[in-house]
PDB file of N, CA and C in Angstrom:
ATOM      1  N   UNK A   1     -38.113  41.343-191.241  1.00 56.00           N
ATOM      2  CA  UNK A   1     -37.396  42.207-190.345  1.00 56.00           C
ATOM      3  C   UNK A   1     -38.383  43.211-189.766  1.00 56.00           C
ATOM      4  N   UNK A   2     -38.256  43.518-188.491  1.00 62.00           N
ATOM      5  CA  UNK A   2     -39.129  44.485-187.847  1.00 62.00           C
ATOM      6  C   UNK A   2     -38.731  45.888-188.229  1.00 62.00           C
ATOM      7  N   UNK A   3     -39.711  46.749-188.375  1.00 70.00           N
ATOM      8  CA  UNK A   3     -39.440  48.150-188.675  1.00 70.00           C
ATOM      9  C   UNK A   3     -39.098  48.861-187.374  1.00 70.00           C
ATOM     10  N   UNK A   4     -38.045  49.635-187.400  1.00 68.00           N
ATOM     11  CA  UNK A   4     -37.635  50.382-186.217  1.00 68.00           C
ATOM     12  C   UNK A   4     -38.325  51.738-186.205  1.00 68.00           C
ATOM     13  N   UNK A   5     -38.629  52.213-185.026  1.00 68.00           N
ATOM     14  CA  UNK A   5     -39.224  53.537-184.887  1.00 68.00           C
ATOM     15  C   UNK A   5     -38.114  54.566-184.989  1.00 68.00           C
ATOM     16  N   UNK A   6     -38.241  55.508-185.932  1.00 62.00           N
ATOM     17  CA  UNK A   6     -37.194  56.533-186.074  1.00 62.00           C
ATOM     18  C   UNK A   6     -37.055  57.355-184.792  1.00 62.00           C
ATOM     19  N   UNK A   7     -35.835  57.683-184.448  1.00 56.00           N
ATOM     20  CA  UNK A   7     -35.556  58.502-183.276  1.00 56.00           C
ATOM     21  C   UNK A   7     -35.526  59.954-183.721  1.00 56.00           C
ATOM     22  N   UNK A   8     -36.287  60.776-183.035  1.00 54.00           N
ATOM     23  CA  UNK A   8     -36.381  62.190-183.405  1.00 54.00           C
ATOM     24  C   UNK A   8     -35.205  62.965-182.820  1.00 54.00           C
ATOM     25  N   UNK A   9     -34.072  62.892-183.489  1.00 53.00           N
ATOM     26  CA  UNK A   9     -32.896  63.652-183.075  1.00 53.00           C
ATOM     27  C   UNK A   9     -32.019  63.863-184.293  1.00 53.00           C
ATOM     28  N   UNK A  10     -31.222  64.915-184.270  1.00 56.00           N
ATOM     29  CA  UNK A  10     -30.344  65.148-185.423  1.00 56.00           C
ATOM     30  C   UNK A  10     -29.337  64.014-185.557  1.00 56.00           C
ATOM     31  N   UNK A  11     -29.149  63.538-186.767  1.00 67.00           N
ATOM     32  CA  UNK A  11     -28.224  62.443-186.997  1.00 67.00           C
ATOM     33  C   UNK A  11     -27.661  62.556-188.400  1.00 67.00           C
ATOM     34  N   UNK A  12     -26.445  62.079-188.561  1.00 75.00           N
ATOM     35  CA  UNK A  12     -25.860  62.046-189.895  1.00 75.00           C
ATOM     36  C   UNK A  12     -25.971  60.650-190.496  1.00 75.00           C
ATOM     37  N   UNK A  13     -26.501  59.696-189.726  1.00 83.00           N
ATOM     38  CA  UNK A  13     -26.719  58.358-190.260  1.00 83.00           C
ATOM     39  C   UNK A  13     -28.041  58.331-191.015  1.00 83.00           C
ATOM     40  N   UNK A  14     -27.996  57.863-192.230  1.00 89.00           N
ATOM     41  CA  UNK A  14     -29.219  57.762-193.016  1.00 89.00           C
ATOM     42  C   UNK A  14     -29.974  56.490-192.631  1.00 89.00           C
ATOM     43  N   UNK A  15     -31.208  56.385-193.084  1.00 92.00           N
ATOM     44  CA  UNK A  15     -31.978  55.172-192.845  1.00 92.00           C
ATOM     45  C   UNK A  15     -31.318  53.981-193.526  1.00 92.00           C
ATOM     46  N   UNK A  16     -30.665  54.222-194.665  1.00 94.00           N
ATOM     47  CA  UNK A  16     -29.957  53.138-195.360  1.00 94.00           C
ATOM     48  C   UNK A  16     -28.832  52.580-194.488  1.00 94.00           C
ATOM     49  N   UNK A  17     -28.093  53.454-193.782  1.00 93.00           N
ATOM     50  CA  UNK A  17     -27.049  53.000-192.868  1.00 93.00           C
ATOM     51  C   UNK A  17     -27.667  52.156-191.747  1.00 93.00           C
ATOM     52  N   UNK A  18     -28.743  52.652-191.183  1.00 94.00           N
ATOM     53  CA  UNK A  18     -29.407  51.954-190.081  1.00 94.00           C
ATOM     54  C   UNK A  18     -29.949  50.598-190.538  1.00 94.00           C
ATOM     55  N   UNK A  19     -30.532  50.568-191.730  1.00 96.00           N
ATOM     56  CA  UNK A  19     -31.050  49.314-192.266  1.00 96.00           C
ATOM     57  C   UNK A  19     -29.928  48.309-192.507  1.00 96.00           C
ATOM     58  N   UNK A  20     -28.803  48.781-193.029  1.00 97.00           N
ATOM     59  CA  UNK A  20     -27.662  47.894-193.285  1.00 97.00           C
ATOM     60  C   UNK A  20     -27.124  47.313-191.975  1.00 97.00           C
ATOM     61  N   UNK A  21     -27.030  48.154-190.940  1.00 96.00           N
ATOM     62  CA  UNK A  21     -26.549  47.663-189.644  1.00 96.00           C
ATOM     63  C   UNK A  21     -27.532  46.650-189.054  1.00 96.00           C
ATOM     64  N   UNK A  22     -28.823  46.909-189.188  1.00 97.00           N
ATOM     65  CA  UNK A  22     -29.831  45.968-188.683  1.00 97.00           C
ATOM     66  C   UNK A  22     -29.749  44.638-189.433  1.00 97.00           C
ATOM     67  N   UNK A  23     -29.526  44.699-190.733  1.00 97.00           N
ATOM     68  CA  UNK A  23     -29.404  43.479-191.527  1.00 97.00           C
ATOM     69  C   UNK A  23     -28.173  42.674-191.095  1.00 97.00           C
ATOM     70  N   UNK A  24     -27.065  43.366-190.846  1.00 97.00           N
ATOM     71  CA  UNK A  24     -25.846  42.692-190.394  1.00 97.00           C
ATOM     72  C   UNK A  24     -26.082  42.038-189.031  1.00 97.00           C
ATOM     73  N   UNK A  25     -26.781  42.722-188.141  1.00 97.00           N
ATOM     74  CA  UNK A  25     -27.082  42.131-186.836  1.00 97.00           C
ATOM     75  C   UNK A  25     -27.977  40.902-186.994  1.00 97.00           C
ATOM     76  N   UNK A  26     -28.922  40.958-187.907  1.00 97.00           N
ATOM     77  CA  UNK A  26     -29.782  39.809-188.172  1.00 97.00           C
ATOM     78  C   UNK A  26     -28.963  38.632-188.707  1.00 97.00           C
ATOM     79  N   UNK A  27     -28.034  38.921-189.622  1.00 97.00           N
ATOM     80  CA  UNK A  27     -27.148  37.868-190.126  1.00 97.00           C
ATOM     81  C   UNK A  27     -26.317  37.266-188.995  1.00 97.00           C
ATOM     82  N   UNK A  28     -25.803  38.118-188.108  1.00 96.00           N
ATOM     83  CA  UNK A  28     -24.984  37.641-186.991  1.00 96.00           C
ATOM     84  C   UNK A  28     -25.766  36.657-186.128  1.00 96.00           C
ATOM     85  N   UNK A  29     -27.017  36.974-185.858  1.00 96.00           N
ATOM     86  CA  UNK A  29     -27.851  36.089-185.043  1.00 96.00           C
ATOM     87  C   UNK A  29     -28.102  34.777-185.775  1.00 96.00           C
ATOM     88  N   UNK A  30     -28.493  34.869-187.038  1.00 95.00           N
ATOM     89  CA  UNK A  30     -28.818  33.674-187.816  1.00 95.00           C
ATOM     90  C   UNK A  30     -27.615  32.755-187.962  1.00 95.00           C
ATOM     91  N   UNK A  31     -26.470  33.325-188.291  1.00 94.00           N
ATOM     92  CA  UNK A  31     -25.249  32.528-188.462  1.00 94.00           C
ATOM     93  C   UNK A  31     -24.858  31.880-187.133  1.00 94.00           C
ATOM     94  N   UNK A  32     -24.900  32.648-186.055  1.00 94.00           N
ATOM     95  CA  UNK A  32     -24.502  32.126-184.750  1.00 94.00           C
ATOM     96  C   UNK A  32     -25.409  30.998-184.289  1.00 94.00           C
ATOM     97  N   UNK A  33     -26.679  31.058-184.618  1.00 92.00           N
ATOM     98  CA  UNK A  33     -27.611  30.006-184.201  1.00 92.00           C
ATOM     99  C   UNK A  33     -27.369  28.693-184.925  1.00 92.00           C
ATOM    100  N   UNK A  34     -26.573  28.715-185.989  1.00 90.00           N
ATOM    101  CA  UNK A  34     -26.285  27.485-186.715  1.00 90.00           C
ATOM    102  C   UNK A  34     -25.085  26.746-186.125  1.00 90.00           C
ATOM    103  N   UNK A  35     -24.462  27.309-185.087  1.00 88.00           N
ATOM    104  CA  UNK A  35     -23.428  26.653-184.278  1.00 88.00           C
ATOM    105  C   UNK A  35     -22.130  26.303-185.009  1.00 88.00           C
ATOM    106  N   UNK A  36     -21.842  26.959-186.113  1.00 91.00           N
ATOM    107  CA  UNK A  36     -20.547  26.802-186.763  1.00 91.00           C
ATOM    108  C   UNK A  36     -19.694  28.029-186.439  1.00 91.00           C
ATOM    109  N   UNK A  37     -20.249  29.197-186.668  1.00 93.00           N
ATOM    110  CA  UNK A  37     -19.561  30.457-186.399  1.00 93.00           C
ATOM    111  C   UNK A  37     -20.302  31.223-185.314  1.00 93.00           C
ATOM    112  N   UNK A  38     -19.545  31.915-184.482  1.00 94.00           N
ATOM    113  CA  UNK A  38     -20.106  32.860-183.518  1.00 94.00           C
ATOM    114  C   UNK A  38     -19.806  34.250-184.071  1.00 94.00           C
ATOM    115  N   UNK A  39     -20.846  35.013-184.338  1.00 96.00           N
ATOM    116  CA  UNK A  39     -20.671  36.329-184.941  1.00 96.00           C
ATOM    117  C   UNK A  39     -21.247  37.384-184.009  1.00 96.00           C
ATOM    118  N   UNK A  40     -20.461  38.409-183.742  1.00 95.00           N
ATOM    119  CA  UNK A  40     -20.973  39.546-182.979  1.00 95.00           C
ATOM    120  C   UNK A  40     -20.912  40.779-183.879  1.00 95.00           C
ATOM    121  N   UNK A  41     -21.888  41.635-183.717  1.00 96.00           N
ATOM    122  CA  UNK A  41     -21.927  42.895-184.474  1.00 96.00           C
ATOM    123  C   UNK A  41     -22.238  43.999-183.478  1.00 96.00           C
ATOM    124  N   UNK A  42     -21.460  45.076-183.547  1.00 95.00           N
ATOM    125  CA  UNK A  42     -21.669  46.133-182.563  1.00 95.00           C
ATOM    126  C   UNK A  42     -21.368  47.513-183.122  1.00 95.00           C
ATOM    127  N   UNK A  43     -22.047  48.480-182.528  1.00 93.00           N
ATOM    128  CA  UNK A  43     -21.813  49.889-182.813  1.00 93.00           C
ATOM    129  C   UNK A  43     -21.108  50.484-181.609  1.00 93.00           C
ATOM    130  N   UNK A  44     -20.017  51.178-181.851  1.00 91.00           N
ATOM    131  CA  UNK A  44     -19.273  51.840-180.782  1.00 91.00           C
ATOM    132  C   UNK A  44     -19.491  53.334-180.944  1.00 91.00           C
ATOM    133  N   UNK A  45     -20.228  53.909-180.011  1.00 86.00           N
ATOM    134  CA  UNK A  45     -20.662  55.295-180.127  1.00 86.00           C
ATOM    135  C   UNK A  45     -19.561  56.335-180.091  1.00 86.00           C
ATOM    136  N   UNK A  46     -18.566  56.164-179.254  1.00 84.00           N
ATOM    137  CA  UNK A  46     -17.562  57.223-179.134  1.00 84.00           C
ATOM    138  C   UNK A  46     -16.635  57.288-180.345  1.00 84.00           C
ATOM    139  N   UNK A  47     -16.554  56.228-181.117  1.00 86.00           N
ATOM    140  CA  UNK A  47     -15.732  56.268-182.334  1.00 86.00           C
ATOM    141  C   UNK A  47     -16.572  56.210-183.605  1.00 86.00           C
ATOM    142  N   UNK A  48     -17.884  56.058-183.465  1.00 89.00           N
ATOM    143  CA  UNK A  48     -18.803  55.919-184.603  1.00 89.00           C
ATOM    144  C   UNK A  48     -18.330  54.807-185.533  1.00 89.00           C
ATOM    145  N   UNK A  49     -18.012  53.685-184.926  1.00 92.00           N
ATOM    146  CA  UNK A  49     -17.536  52.531-185.676  1.00 92.00           C
ATOM    147  C   UNK A  49     -18.545  51.396-185.547  1.00 92.00           C
ATOM    148  N   UNK A  50     -18.757  50.687-186.643  1.00 95.00           N
ATOM    149  CA  UNK A  50     -19.584  49.486-186.627  1.00 95.00           C
ATOM    150  C   UNK A  50     -18.686  48.333-187.019  1.00 95.00           C
ATOM    151  N   UNK A  51     -18.759  47.248-186.253  1.00 96.00           N
ATOM    152  CA  UNK A  51     -17.869  46.129-186.552  1.00 96.00           C
ATOM    153  C   UNK A  51     -18.584  44.797-186.365  1.00 96.00           C
ATOM    154  N   UNK A  52     -18.051  43.808-187.042  1.00 96.00           N
ATOM    155  CA  UNK A  52     -18.515  42.425-186.900  1.00 96.00           C
ATOM    156  C   UNK A  52     -17.284  41.558-186.676  1.00 96.00           C
ATOM    157  N   UNK A  53     -17.388  40.646-185.733  1.00 96.00           N
ATOM    158  CA  UNK A  53     -16.295  39.740-185.392  1.00 96.00           C
ATOM    159  C   UNK A  53     -16.775  38.314-185.582  1.00 96.00           C
ATOM    160  N   UNK A  54     -15.960  37.499-186.234  1.00 95.00           N
ATOM    161  CA  UNK A  54     -16.329  36.118-186.530  1.00 95.00           C
ATOM    162  C   UNK A  54     -15.364  35.180-185.808  1.00 95.00           C
ATOM    163  N   UNK A  55     -15.922  34.277-185.025  1.00 94.00           N
ATOM    164  CA  UNK A  55     -15.155  33.231-184.359  1.00 94.00           C
ATOM    165  C   UNK A  55     -15.783  31.890-184.718  1.00 94.00           C
ATOM    166  N   UNK A  56     -15.023  30.834-184.566  1.00 93.00           N
ATOM    167  CA  UNK A  56     -15.562  29.481-184.767  1.00 93.00           C
ATOM    168  C   UNK A  56     -15.891  28.885-183.403  1.00 93.00           C
ATOM    169  N   UNK A  57     -17.089  28.300-183.301  1.00 91.00           N
ATOM    170  CA  UNK A  57     -17.463  27.649-182.049  1.00 91.00           C
ATOM    171  C   UNK A  57     -16.459  26.562-181.676  1.00 91.00           C
ATOM    172  N   UNK A  58     -15.921  25.856-182.676  1.00 91.00           N
ATOM    173  CA  UNK A  58     -14.955  24.789-182.387  1.00 91.00           C
ATOM    174  C   UNK A  58     -13.697  25.337-181.716  1.00 91.00           C
ATOM    175  N   UNK A  59     -13.323  26.558-182.027  1.00 90.00           N
ATOM    176  CA  UNK A  59     -12.156  27.188-181.384  1.00 90.00           C
ATOM    177  C   UNK A  59     -12.508  27.709-179.997  1.00 90.00           C
ATOM    178  N   UNK A  60     -13.733  28.204-179.850  1.00 89.00           N
ATOM    179  CA  UNK A  60     -14.161  28.718-178.547  1.00 89.00           C
ATOM    180  C   UNK A  60     -14.135  27.600-177.511  1.00 89.00           C
ATOM    181  N   UNK A  61     -14.557  26.394-177.919  1.00 88.00           N
ATOM    182  CA  UNK A  61     -14.556  25.271-176.970  1.00 88.00           C
ATOM    183  C   UNK A  61     -13.143  24.901-176.533  1.00 88.00           C
ATOM    184  N   UNK A  62     -12.144  25.282-177.323  1.00 90.00           N
ATOM    185  CA  UNK A  62     -10.743  25.036-176.963  1.00 90.00           C
ATOM    186  C   UNK A  62     -10.161  26.189-176.143  1.00 90.00           C
ATOM    187  N   UNK A  63     -10.975  27.225-175.890  1.00 88.00           N
ATOM    188  CA  UNK A  63     -10.502  28.367-175.131  1.00 88.00           C
ATOM    189  C   UNK A  63      -9.882  29.462-175.981  1.00 88.00           C
ATOM    190  N   UNK A  64      -9.976  29.346-177.293  1.00 84.00           N
ATOM    191  CA  UNK A  64      -9.430  30.353-178.194  1.00 84.00           C
ATOM    192  C   UNK A  64     -10.533  31.339-178.561  1.00 84.00           C
ATOM    193  N   UNK A  65     -10.445  32.529-178.010  1.00 85.00           N
ATOM    194  CA  UNK A  65     -11.483  33.537-178.236  1.00 85.00           C
ATOM    195  C   UNK A  65     -11.024  34.619-179.212  1.00 85.00           C
ATOM    196  N   UNK A  66      -9.984  34.351-179.965  1.00 85.00           N
ATOM    197  CA  UNK A  66      -9.501  35.314-180.953  1.00 85.00           C
ATOM    198  C   UNK A  66     -10.393  35.255-182.188  1.00 85.00           C
ATOM    199  N   UNK A  67     -10.770  36.417-182.672  1.00 87.00           N
ATOM    200  CA  UNK A  67     -11.625  36.481-183.857  1.00 87.00           C
ATOM    201  C   UNK A  67     -10.857  36.008-185.078  1.00 87.00           C
ATOM    202  N   UNK A  68     -11.472  35.130-185.837  1.00 88.00           N
ATOM    203  CA  UNK A  68     -10.902  34.667-187.103  1.00 88.00           C
ATOM    204  C   UNK A  68     -10.941  35.782-188.138  1.00 88.00           C
ATOM    205  N   UNK A  69     -11.976  36.591-188.045  1.00 92.00           N
ATOM    206  CA  UNK A  69     -12.157  37.674-189.007  1.00 92.00           C
ATOM    207  C   UNK A  69     -12.809  38.844-188.279  1.00 92.00           C
ATOM    208  N   UNK A  70     -12.304  40.043-188.515  1.00 93.00           N
ATOM    209  CA  UNK A  70     -12.913  41.259-187.986  1.00 93.00           C
ATOM    210  C   UNK A  70     -13.167  42.199-189.155  1.00 93.00           C
ATOM    211  N   UNK A  71     -14.399  42.650-189.252  1.00 94.00           N
ATOM    212  CA  UNK A  71     -14.807  43.562-190.323  1.00 94.00           C
ATOM    213  C   UNK A  71     -15.301  44.839-189.652  1.00 94.00           C
ATOM    214  N   UNK A  72     -14.808  45.985-190.083  1.00 94.00           N
ATOM    215  CA  UNK A  72     -15.232  47.228-189.434  1.00 94.00           C
ATOM    216  C   UNK A  72     -15.259  48.384-190.414  1.00 94.00           C
ATOM    217  N   UNK A  73     -16.067  49.374-190.046  1.00 94.00           N
ATOM    218  CA  UNK A  73     -16.130  50.598-190.831  1.00 94.00           C
ATOM    219  C   UNK A  73     -16.429  51.774-189.916  1.00 94.00           C
ATOM    220  N   UNK A  74     -15.899  52.926-190.278  1.00 92.00           N
ATOM    221  CA  UNK A  74     -16.246  54.169-189.598  1.00 92.00           C
ATOM    222  C   UNK A  74     -17.534  54.680-190.225  1.00 92.00           C
ATOM    223  N   UNK A  75     -18.463  55.088-189.392  1.00 91.00           N
ATOM    224  CA  UNK A  75     -19.741  55.598-189.870  1.00 91.00           C
ATOM    225  C   UNK A  75     -19.689  57.117-189.974  1.00 91.00           C
ATOM    226  N   UNK A  76     -20.584  57.680-190.769  1.00 87.00           N
ATOM    227  CA  UNK A  76     -20.625  59.145-190.845  1.00 87.00           C
ATOM    228  C   UNK A  76     -20.854  59.731-189.456  1.00 87.00           C
ATOM    229  N   UNK A  77     -20.190  60.826-189.198  1.00 80.00           N
ATOM    230  CA  UNK A  77     -20.342  61.505-187.914  1.00 80.00           C
ATOM    231  C   UNK A  77     -20.180  62.988-188.163  1.00 80.00           C
ATOM    232  N   UNK A  78     -20.066  63.705-187.109  1.00 72.00           N
ATOM    233  CA  UNK A  78     -19.891  65.152-187.250  1.00 72.00           C
ATOM    234  C   UNK A  78     -18.467  65.500-187.687  1.00 72.00           C
ATOM    235  N   UNK A  79     -17.599  64.495-187.757  1.00 73.00           N
ATOM    236  CA  UNK A  79     -16.244  64.699-188.270  1.00 73.00           C
ATOM    237  C   UNK A  79     -16.325  64.557-189.788  1.00 73.00           C
ATOM    238  N   UNK A  80     -15.906  65.562-190.507  1.00 72.00           N
ATOM    239  CA  UNK A  80     -16.155  65.624-191.951  1.00 72.00           C
ATOM    240  C   UNK A  80     -15.519  64.477-192.737  1.00 72.00           C
ATOM    241  N   UNK A  81     -14.371  63.973-192.319  1.00 72.00           N
ATOM    242  CA  UNK A  81     -13.678  62.950-193.105  1.00 72.00           C
ATOM    243  C   UNK A  81     -14.132  61.527-192.794  1.00 72.00           C
ATOM    244  N   UNK A  82     -14.926  61.340-191.756  1.00 75.00           N
ATOM    245  CA  UNK A  82     -15.286  59.986-191.326  1.00 75.00           C
ATOM    246  C   UNK A  82     -16.496  59.445-192.087  1.00 75.00           C
ATOM    247  N   UNK A  83     -16.400  58.217-192.503  1.00 80.00           N
ATOM    248  CA  UNK A  83     -17.543  57.493-193.024  1.00 80.00           C
ATOM    249  C   UNK A  83     -17.972  57.791-194.436  1.00 80.00           C
ATOM    250  N   UNK A  84     -17.071  58.337-195.250  1.00 84.00           N
ATOM    251  CA  UNK A  84     -17.451  58.676-196.619  1.00 84.00           C
ATOM    252  C   UNK A  84     -17.953  57.470-197.407  1.00 84.00           C
ATOM    253  N   UNK A  85     -17.377  56.308-197.182  1.00 90.00           N
ATOM    254  CA  UNK A  85     -17.760  55.093-197.914  1.00 90.00           C
ATOM    255  C   UNK A  85     -18.468  54.086-197.026  1.00 90.00           C
ATOM    256  N   UNK A  86     -19.040  54.544-195.938  1.00 92.00           N
ATOM    257  CA  UNK A  86     -19.593  53.634-194.934  1.00 92.00           C
ATOM    258  C   UNK A  86     -20.691  52.737-195.482  1.00 92.00           C
ATOM    259  N   UNK A  87     -21.585  53.258-196.290  1.00 93.00           N
ATOM    260  CA  UNK A  87     -22.681  52.426-196.779  1.00 93.00           C
ATOM    261  C   UNK A  87     -22.154  51.286-197.646  1.00 93.00           C
ATOM    262  N   UNK A  88     -21.204  51.578-198.514  1.00 95.00           N
ATOM    263  CA  UNK A  88     -20.600  50.529-199.330  1.00 95.00           C
ATOM    264  C   UNK A  88     -19.855  49.524-198.463  1.00 95.00           C
ATOM    265  N   UNK A  89     -19.169  50.011-197.437  1.00 95.00           N
ATOM    266  CA  UNK A  89     -18.432  49.122-196.545  1.00 95.00           C
ATOM    267  C   UNK A  89     -19.382  48.255-195.716  1.00 95.00           C
ATOM    268  N   UNK A  90     -20.518  48.804-195.307  1.00 96.00           N
ATOM    269  CA  UNK A  90     -21.520  47.995-194.610  1.00 96.00           C
ATOM    270  C   UNK A  90     -22.057  46.901-195.528  1.00 96.00           C
ATOM    271  N   UNK A  91     -22.268  47.237-196.789  1.00 97.00           N
ATOM    272  CA  UNK A  91     -22.735  46.238-197.753  1.00 97.00           C
ATOM    273  C   UNK A  91     -21.685  45.149-197.956  1.00 97.00           C
ATOM    274  N   UNK A  92     -20.418  45.517-197.945  1.00 96.00           N
ATOM    275  CA  UNK A  92     -19.335  44.537-198.058  1.00 96.00           C
ATOM    276  C   UNK A  92     -19.327  43.610-196.845  1.00 96.00           C
ATOM    277  N   UNK A  93     -19.516  44.175-195.655  1.00 96.00           N
ATOM    278  CA  UNK A  93     -19.586  43.354-194.445  1.00 96.00           C
ATOM    279  C   UNK A  93     -20.745  42.368-194.564  1.00 96.00           C
ATOM    280  N   UNK A  94     -21.892  42.841-195.019  1.00 97.00           N
ATOM    281  CA  UNK A  94     -23.058  41.957-195.172  1.00 97.00           C
ATOM    282  C   UNK A  94     -22.762  40.832-196.160  1.00 97.00           C
ATOM    283  N   UNK A  95     -22.117  41.149-197.278  1.00 96.00           N
ATOM    284  CA  UNK A  95     -21.790  40.109-198.267  1.00 96.00           C
ATOM    285  C   UNK A  95     -20.827  39.082-197.686  1.00 96.00           C
ATOM    286  N   UNK A  96     -19.840  39.543-196.908  1.00 95.00           N
ATOM    287  CA  UNK A  96     -18.905  38.618-196.249  1.00 95.00           C
ATOM    288  C   UNK A  96     -19.656  37.675-195.310  1.00 95.00           C
ATOM    289  N   UNK A  97     -20.559  38.241-194.519  1.00 95.00           N
ATOM    290  CA  UNK A  97     -21.307  37.411-193.582  1.00 95.00           C
ATOM    291  C   UNK A  97     -22.253  36.470-194.316  1.00 95.00           C
ATOM    292  N   UNK A  98     -22.818  36.911-195.421  1.00 95.00           N
ATOM    293  CA  UNK A  98     -23.692  36.030-196.207  1.00 95.00           C
ATOM    294  C   UNK A  98     -22.939  34.794-196.684  1.00 95.00           C
ATOM    295  N   UNK A  99     -21.647  34.940-196.998  1.00 93.00           N
ATOM    296  CA  UNK A  99     -20.873  33.764-197.422  1.00 93.00           C
ATOM    297  C   UNK A  99     -20.722  32.787-196.269  1.00 93.00           C
ATOM    298  N   UNK A 100     -20.617  33.284-195.048  1.00 92.00           N
ATOM    299  CA  UNK A 100     -20.549  32.398-193.885  1.00 92.00           C
ATOM    300  C   UNK A 100     -21.865  31.678-193.671  1.00 92.00           C
ATOM    301  N   UNK A 101     -22.940  32.346-193.975  1.00 85.00           N
ATOM    302  CA  UNK A 101     -24.255  31.718-193.854  1.00 85.00           C
ATOM    303  C   UNK A 101     -24.373  30.568-194.832  1.00 85.00           C
ATOM    304  N   UNK A 102     -23.893  30.752-196.060  1.00 68.00           N
ATOM    305  CA  UNK A 102     -23.922  29.687-197.053  1.00 68.00           C
ATOM    306  C   UNK A 102     -23.080  28.506-196.588  1.00 68.00           C
ATOM    307  N   UNK A 103     -21.895  28.781-196.033  1.00 69.00           N
ATOM    308  CA  UNK A 103     -21.020  27.719-195.544  1.00 69.00           C
ATOM    309  C   UNK A 103     -21.695  26.998-194.382  1.00 69.00           C
ATOM    310  N   UNK A 104     -22.278  27.750-193.473  1.00 58.00           N
ATOM    311  CA  UNK A 104     -22.927  27.153-192.306  1.00 58.00           C
ATOM    312  C   UNK A 104     -24.117  26.300-192.713  1.00 58.00           C
ATOM    313  N   UNK A 105     -24.800  26.667-193.799  1.00 60.00           N
ATOM    314  CA  UNK A 105     -25.947  25.906-194.251  1.00 60.00           C
ATOM    315  C   UNK A 105     -25.527  24.700-195.106  1.00 60.00           C
ATOM    316  N   UNK A 106     -24.230  24.515-195.294  1.00 62.00           N
ATOM    317  CA  UNK A 106     -23.756  23.361-196.051  1.00 62.00           C
ATOM    318  C   UNK A 106     -23.674  23.624-197.540  1.00 62.00           C
ATOM    319  N   UNK A 107     -23.694  24.904-197.926  1.00 57.00           N
ATOM    320  CA  UNK A 107     -23.611  25.245-199.342  1.00 57.00           C
ATOM    321  C   UNK A 107     -22.176  25.344-199.807  1.00 57.00           C
ATOM    322  N   UNK A 108     -22.000  26.089-200.880  1.00 49.00           N
ATOM    323  CA  UNK A 108     -20.662  26.255-201.464  1.00 49.00           C
ATOM    324  C   UNK A 108     -19.749  26.962-200.475  1.00 49.00           C
ATOM    325  N   UNK A 109     -18.476  26.614-200.500  1.00 49.00           N
ATOM    326  CA  UNK A 109     -17.525  27.285-199.601  1.00 49.00           C
ATOM    327  C   UNK A 109     -16.657  28.257-200.357  1.00 49.00           C
TER     328      UNK A 109
END
């Protein structure tokens, strides 16, 4: 994984949060390139939400663009109640996506 250059600005996101999001994005790319699942991962700035959406390529070819699975978490922000468990929730998202990678690679389901 490439090291990102830290941005010199005040932030409530730790490097661990950033690393977890980068890992999830890497998983999304890897899984999607295997042509079983289409995975998107995105950060929404105005809500400080990070989410991953899982679709099956076989459904997309039929015109069904509804996500089979949506995983999301609120990230820490300047709002005191938001994102208290975000790092654990990001790790849960990564574990969920890792299971899709195993399935896509022909491993255990």
